[in-house]
PDB file of C-alpha atoms in Angstrom:
ATOM      1  CA  UNK A   1      87.918 -67.130 -36.874  1.00 73.00           C
ATOM      2  CA  UNK A   2      89.305 -70.319 -38.506  1.00 90.00           C
ATOM      3  CA  UNK A   3      92.591 -70.269 -40.481  1.00 95.00           C
ATOM      4  CA  UNK A   4      90.705 -71.677 -43.406  1.00 95.00           C
ATOM      5  CA  UNK A   5      88.461 -68.774 -43.395  1.00 96.00           C
ATOM      6  CA  UNK A   6      91.339 -66.300 -43.103  1.00 97.00           C
ATOM      7  CA  UNK A   7      93.097 -67.884 -45.983  1.00 98.00           C
ATOM      8  CA  UNK A   8      89.889 -67.886 -47.977  1.00 98.00           C
ATOM      9  CA  UNK A   9      89.625 -64.178 -47.367  1.00 98.00           C
ATOM     10  CA  UNK A  10      93.099 -63.554 -48.696  1.00 98.00           C
ATOM     11  CA  UNK A  11      92.010 -65.680 -51.610  1.00 99.00           C
ATOM     12  CA  UNK A  12      89.214 -63.325 -52.327  1.00 99.00           C
ATOM     13  CA  UNK A  13      91.383 -60.412 -52.518  1.00 99.00           C
ATOM     14  CA  UNK A  14      94.006 -62.342 -54.624  1.00 99.00           C
ATOM     15  CA  UNK A  15      91.201 -63.401 -57.063  1.00 99.00           C
ATOM     16  CA  UNK A  16      89.818 -59.896 -57.271  1.00 99.00           C
ATOM     17  CA  UNK A  17      93.286 -58.503 -57.923  1.00 99.00           C
ATOM     18  CA  UNK A  18      94.176 -60.987 -60.491  1.00 99.00           C
ATOM     19  CA  UNK A  19      91.055 -60.637 -62.540  1.00 98.00           C
ATOM     20  CA  UNK A  20      90.522 -56.802 -62.129  1.00 98.00           C
ATOM     21  CA  UNK A  21      93.875 -55.401 -60.870  1.00 98.00           C
ATOM     22  CA  UNK A  22      94.909 -53.901 -64.076  1.00 98.00           C
ATOM     23  CA  UNK A  23      92.010 -51.293 -63.733  1.00 97.00           C
ATOM     24  CA  UNK A  24      94.159 -49.622 -61.342  1.00 98.00           C
ATOM     25  CA  UNK A  25      96.306 -48.266 -64.198  1.00 97.00           C
ATOM     26  CA  UNK A  26      93.013 -46.999 -66.062  1.00 95.00           C
ATOM     27  CA  UNK A  27      91.712 -43.487 -66.343  1.00 94.00           C
ATOM     28  CA  UNK A  28      88.303 -41.988 -66.025  1.00 92.00           C
ATOM     29  CA  UNK A  29      86.000 -43.239 -68.964  1.00 90.00           C
ATOM     30  CA  UNK A  30      82.593 -42.784 -70.288  1.00 85.00           C
ATOM     31  CA  UNK A  31      80.157 -42.363 -67.258  1.00 86.00           C
ATOM     32  CA  UNK A  32      83.153 -41.606 -64.950  1.00 90.00           C
ATOM     33  CA  UNK A  33      83.052 -38.032 -66.557  1.00 83.00           C
ATOM     34  CA  UNK A  34      79.827 -37.360 -64.424  1.00 79.00           C
ATOM     35  CA  UNK A  35      82.038 -37.503 -61.299  1.00 80.00           C
ATOM     36  CA  UNK A  36      84.585 -35.234 -62.816  1.00 79.00           C
ATOM     37  CA  UNK A  37      82.018 -32.893 -63.668  1.00 76.00           C
ATOM     38  CA  UNK A  38      80.963 -32.421 -60.073  1.00 76.00           C
ATOM     39  CA  UNK A  39      84.474 -32.306 -58.719  1.00 79.00           C
ATOM     40  CA  UNK A  40      84.086 -28.881 -57.388  1.00 79.00           C
ATOM     41  CA  UNK A  41      81.403 -29.821 -55.064  1.00 80.00           C
ATOM     42  CA  UNK A  42      82.956 -33.140 -54.129  1.00 82.00           C
ATOM     43  CA  UNK A  43      86.179 -31.772 -53.228  1.00 84.00           C
ATOM     44  CA  UNK A  44      84.635 -29.550 -50.550  1.00 82.00           C
ATOM     45  CA  UNK A  45      83.764 -31.453 -47.385  1.00 80.00           C
ATOM     46  CA  UNK A  46      83.015 -28.267 -45.429  1.00 82.00           C
ATOM     47  CA  UNK A  47      79.520 -28.535 -46.357  1.00 79.00           C
ATOM     48  CA  UNK A  48      78.736 -32.193 -46.568  1.00 82.00           C
ATOM     49  CA  UNK A  49      75.039 -31.707 -46.897  1.00 84.00           C
ATOM     50  CA  UNK A  50      75.585 -30.210 -50.181  1.00 81.00           C
ATOM     51  CA  UNK A  51      77.241 -33.709 -51.238  1.00 82.00           C
ATOM     52  CA  UNK A  52      74.611 -35.557 -49.577  1.00 83.00           C
ATOM     53  CA  UNK A  53      71.850 -33.584 -51.402  1.00 84.00           C
ATOM     54  CA  UNK A  54      73.573 -33.798 -54.683  1.00 80.00           C
ATOM     55  CA  UNK A  55      71.799 -35.998 -57.470  1.00 80.00           C
ATOM     56  CA  UNK A  56      73.814 -38.737 -58.850  1.00 77.00           C
ATOM     57  CA  UNK A  57      74.773 -37.532 -62.317  1.00 69.00           C
ATOM     58  CA  UNK A  58      71.698 -35.201 -63.248  1.00 67.00           C
ATOM     59  CA  UNK A  59      68.506 -34.287 -61.651  1.00 69.00           C
ATOM     60  CA  UNK A  60      66.667 -35.640 -64.717  1.00 68.00           C
ATOM     61  CA  UNK A  61      68.076 -39.042 -63.963  1.00 69.00           C
ATOM     62  CA  UNK A  62      66.256 -39.125 -60.558  1.00 75.00           C
ATOM     63  CA  UNK A  63      69.157 -41.185 -59.025  1.00 81.00           C
ATOM     64  CA  UNK A  64      70.142 -40.539 -55.420  1.00 85.00           C
ATOM     65  CA  UNK A  65      73.343 -42.341 -54.065  1.00 88.00           C
ATOM     66  CA  UNK A  66      74.822 -40.182 -51.323  1.00 89.00           C
ATOM     67  CA  UNK A  67      76.969 -42.866 -49.946  1.00 93.00           C
ATOM     68  CA  UNK A  68      78.823 -43.132 -53.378  1.00 92.00           C
ATOM     69  CA  UNK A  69      79.028 -39.657 -53.600  1.00 89.00           C
ATOM     70  CA  UNK A  70      80.553 -39.262 -50.225  1.00 91.00           C
ATOM     71  CA  UNK A  71      83.057 -41.863 -51.107  1.00 94.00           C
ATOM     72  CA  UNK A  72      83.995 -40.134 -54.368  1.00 92.00           C
ATOM     73  CA  UNK A  73      84.408 -36.911 -52.206  1.00 91.00           C
ATOM     74  CA  UNK A  74      86.850 -38.792 -49.981  1.00 92.00           C
ATOM     75  CA  UNK A  75      88.891 -40.091 -52.946  1.00 93.00           C
ATOM     76  CA  UNK A  76      89.122 -36.585 -54.183  1.00 90.00           C
ATOM     77  CA  UNK A  77      90.347 -35.228 -50.864  1.00 91.00           C
ATOM     78  CA  UNK A  78      92.585 -37.961 -49.832  1.00 94.00           C
ATOM     79  CA  UNK A  79      94.269 -38.647 -53.087  1.00 94.00           C
ATOM     80  CA  UNK A  80      93.869 -35.654 -55.193  1.00 91.00           C
ATOM     81  CA  UNK A  81      91.138 -37.164 -57.480  1.00 89.00           C
ATOM     82  CA  UNK A  82      93.812 -39.709 -58.907  1.00 94.00           C
ATOM     83  CA  UNK A  83      91.897 -42.345 -61.004  1.00 95.00           C
ATOM     84  CA  UNK A  84      93.932 -45.182 -59.557  1.00 97.00           C
ATOM     85  CA  UNK A  85      92.620 -44.382 -56.053  1.00 97.00           C
ATOM     86  CA  UNK A  86      88.911 -44.640 -57.326  1.00 96.00           C
ATOM     87  CA  UNK A  87      89.725 -48.074 -58.910  1.00 98.00           C
ATOM     88  CA  UNK A  88      91.586 -49.351 -55.951  1.00 98.00           C
ATOM     89  CA  UNK A  89      88.632 -48.515 -53.666  1.00 98.00           C
ATOM     90  CA  UNK A  90      86.268 -50.305 -56.059  1.00 98.00           C
ATOM     91  CA  UNK A  91      88.586 -53.527 -56.058  1.00 99.00           C
ATOM     92  CA  UNK A  92      88.630 -53.473 -52.376  1.00 99.00           C
ATOM     93  CA  UNK A  93      84.725 -53.002 -51.684  1.00 99.00           C
ATOM     94  CA  UNK A  94      84.132 -55.694 -54.410  1.00 99.00           C
ATOM     95  CA  UNK A  95      86.454 -58.260 -52.652  1.00 99.00           C
ATOM     96  CA  UNK A  96      84.687 -57.378 -49.452  1.00 99.00           C
ATOM     97  CA  UNK A  97      81.119 -57.810 -50.984  1.00 99.00           C
ATOM     98  CA  UNK A  98      82.312 -61.409 -52.095  1.00 99.00           C
ATOM     99  CA  UNK A  99      83.388 -61.971 -48.404  1.00 99.00           C
ATOM    100  CA  UNK A 100      79.930 -60.804 -47.211  1.00 98.00           C
ATOM    101  CA  UNK A 101      78.323 -63.245 -49.738  1.00 99.00           C
ATOM    102  CA  UNK A 102      80.341 -65.986 -48.077  1.00 99.00           C
ATOM    103  CA  UNK A 103      79.052 -65.113 -44.675  1.00 98.00           C
ATOM    104  CA  UNK A 104      75.419 -65.040 -46.039  1.00 98.00           C
ATOM    105  CA  UNK A 105      75.666 -68.422 -47.706  1.00 99.00           C
ATOM    106  CA  UNK A 106      77.473 -69.972 -44.702  1.00 98.00           C
ATOM    107  CA  UNK A 107      74.897 -68.690 -42.327  1.00 98.00           C
ATOM    108  CA  UNK A 108      71.973 -69.875 -44.336  1.00 99.00           C
ATOM    109  CA  UNK A 109      73.287 -73.279 -45.477  1.00 99.00           C
ATOM    110  CA  UNK A 110      75.814 -73.944 -42.621  1.00 98.00           C
ATOM    111  CA  UNK A 111      78.351 -75.142 -45.248  1.00 98.00           C
ATOM    112  CA  UNK A 112      81.799 -73.673 -45.529  1.00 97.00           C
ATOM    113  CA  UNK A 113      82.527 -75.084 -48.930  1.00 98.00           C
ATOM    114  CA  UNK A 114      79.162 -73.973 -50.271  1.00 99.00           C
ATOM    115  CA  UNK A 115      79.813 -70.522 -49.144  1.00 98.00           C
ATOM    116  CA  UNK A 116      83.348 -70.491 -50.576  1.00 99.00           C
ATOM    117  CA  UNK A 117      82.077 -71.630 -53.997  1.00 99.00           C
ATOM    118  CA  UNK A 118      79.224 -68.961 -53.932  1.00 99.00           C
ATOM    119  CA  UNK A 119      81.614 -66.172 -53.094  1.00 99.00           C
ATOM    120  CA  UNK A 120      84.347 -67.070 -55.772  1.00 99.00           C
ATOM    121  CA  UNK A 121      81.500 -67.713 -58.318  1.00 99.00           C
ATOM    122  CA  UNK A 122      80.304 -64.151 -57.566  1.00 99.00           C
ATOM    123  CA  UNK A 123      83.768 -62.540 -57.595  1.00 99.00           C
ATOM    124  CA  UNK A 124      84.584 -64.195 -61.052  1.00 98.00           C
ATOM    125  CA  UNK A 125      81.292 -63.690 -62.898  1.00 98.00           C
ATOM    126  CA  UNK A 126      82.377 -61.808 -66.023  1.00 97.00           C
ATOM    127  CA  UNK A 127      79.192 -59.657 -66.133  1.00 96.00           C
ATOM    128  CA  UNK A 128      80.728 -57.918 -63.081  1.00 97.00           C
ATOM    129  CA  UNK A 129      83.676 -56.354 -65.096  1.00 97.00           C
ATOM    130  CA  UNK A 130      81.699 -53.252 -65.857  1.00 95.00           C
ATOM    131  CA  UNK A 131      80.680 -52.533 -62.314  1.00 96.00           C
ATOM    132  CA  UNK A 132      84.191 -53.186 -61.094  1.00 97.00           C
ATOM    133  CA  UNK A 133      86.231 -51.392 -63.774  1.00 96.00           C
ATOM    134  CA  UNK A 134      84.145 -48.372 -64.207  1.00 95.00           C
ATOM    135  CA  UNK A 135      84.518 -45.882 -61.203  1.00 94.00           C
ATOM    136  CA  UNK A 136      80.757 -45.189 -61.308  1.00 93.00           C
ATOM    137  CA  UNK A 137      80.266 -48.926 -60.745  1.00 95.00           C
ATOM    138  CA  UNK A 138      80.957 -48.268 -57.179  1.00 96.00           C
ATOM    139  CA  UNK A 139      77.390 -47.305 -56.595  1.00 94.00           C
ATOM    140  CA  UNK A 140      76.175 -51.001 -57.606  1.00 96.00           C
ATOM    141  CA  UNK A 141      79.096 -52.509 -55.367  1.00 98.00           C
ATOM    142  CA  UNK A 142      77.662 -50.185 -52.491  1.00 98.00           C
ATOM    143  CA  UNK A 143      74.167 -51.301 -53.284  1.00 96.00           C
ATOM    144  CA  UNK A 144      74.918 -54.929 -52.415  1.00 97.00           C
ATOM    145  CA  UNK A 145      77.616 -54.296 -49.877  1.00 97.00           C
ATOM    146  CA  UNK A 146      75.278 -52.134 -47.630  1.00 96.00           C
ATOM    147  CA  UNK A 147      72.284 -54.261 -48.210  1.00 92.00           C
TER     148      UNK A 147
END
């Protein structure tokens, strides 16, 4: 991997932490409470199938996001459910999502500068604030990250 690419990866993390880093000091808000309501299930990894089968929020919503729920479960287990840990994981995955966009654009167009610009544009678009700042936004981050 070229040193320019490595420097760009560091830049992606710096940009994300400069823009959204303050969210680490935030608490659970609004829709995040849905995670807290299922805490008793998410804290118990002895039966992972229960977490995997759990609907996202309510059964009526019809949403199914097992990877996000498993990641919330790991946050509860590894960090005792501290809100900062949820925010930190969101920031890290958001930065990596920008890096994946870099690779995608570079593979399609074969232009480093275009790929860098596309990734930085993605990481700095203000409409992503809700996805990055709210803990439940991790499901949307994962939707792009794993697709």
